Amino acid sequence: MANPIQLSELQWYAVQTLSNQEAKVKRYLDKFIEIEEMGDYVKEVLMPTETVTEVKNGKKYTKQRKLYPGYVFIHMRVYDEIGKVLQKPWYFVRGVQGIIGFIGGDNPTPLKTEEINRILDQIKASEGHEKPKVEYGIEEEVKITDGPFLNLTGRIDEVDPDRGKLKVSVSIFGRFTPVELEYWQVERAEES
């Protein structure tokens, strides 16, 4: 009777996906781990996100933004105990529509402990917190992209992230005048 294959330890692997296919890949893998009896090989699939908010025309919008666009992270076994690639989990993951491949190609490279810990810490830190889509700072120079002051530049005097508003000093007729604008009405001024 043949000896059963001894499995290596679970490790984290980064898998590159097609653009905007991360969620689809995660849903597929999560659904089919049990159906395809891959539970001994694939334990967890991560698509790290954070909640970002934007205030536009006085309304607050929230959405999930990917921390690592184009990647999912899979806690799995890829190798047996002697370092040979296990065909079943390899083809299970590689066969998912939307996956480009493992980081490391045909010899997947597991993430270092400090790399996955940093990713897990980012996920934990973002849980329950909303972050502005764009963050501005005092004294930052911005260009106005909407409204009566279109194409003028100014410096930020105050930032109100809860309301999505900025107070910007704009030079009008040689005098600096404070103007209240929404985040979406400005963009960072290009460095010259």
PDB file of C-alpha atoms in Angstrom, residues 20 23 26 37 50 65 71-72 79 85 87 99-100 102 118 129 132 142 169 180-182 191:
ATOM      1  CA  ASN A  20     -11.168  44.401 -10.672  1.00  0.00           C
ATOM      2  CA  ALA A  23     -13.800  40.038  -5.223  1.00  0.00           C
ATOM      3  CA  LYS A  26     -12.431  35.480  -3.519  1.00  0.00           C
ATOM      4  CA  GLU A  37     -13.082  19.172  -0.887  1.00  0.00           C
ATOM      5  CA  GLU A  50     -10.760  49.727   3.810  1.00  0.00           C
ATOM      6  CA  ARG A  65     -11.374  50.402  -1.501  1.00  0.00           C
ATOM      7  CA  TYR A  71      -4.033  40.642  -5.544  1.00  0.00           C
ATOM      8  CA  VAL A  72      -5.690  38.204  -3.174  1.00  0.00           C
ATOM      9  CA  TYR A  79       3.918  21.882  -1.397  1.00  0.00           C
ATOM     10  CA  VAL A  85       4.084  21.155  -5.751  1.00  0.00           C
ATOM     11  CA  GLN A  87      -1.214  19.252  -8.080  1.00  0.00           C
ATOM     12  CA  ILE A  99      -6.365  34.568 -11.682  1.00  0.00           C
ATOM     13  CA  ILE A 100      -3.117  35.391 -13.474  1.00  0.00           C
ATOM     14  CA  PHE A 102       1.023  32.946  -7.989  1.00  0.00           C
ATOM     15  CA  ARG A 118       1.703  43.831   8.194  1.00  0.00           C
ATOM     16  CA  HIS A 129     -13.055  53.128  10.692  1.00  0.00           C
ATOM     17  CA  PRO A 132     -11.753  60.109   3.607  1.00  0.00           C
ATOM     18  CA  VAL A 142      -4.983  73.041  -4.479  1.00  0.00           C
ATOM     19  CA  SER A 169      -7.502  81.155   0.587  1.00  0.00           C
ATOM     20  CA  GLU A 180     -15.455  77.229   1.407  1.00  0.00           C
ATOM     21  CA  LEU A 181     -15.305  74.320  -1.020  1.00  0.00           C
ATOM     22  CA  GLU A 182     -16.143  70.626  -1.007  1.00  0.00           C
ATOM     23  CA  GLU A 191       4.256  70.896  -8.678  1.00  0.00           C
TER      24      GLU A 191
END
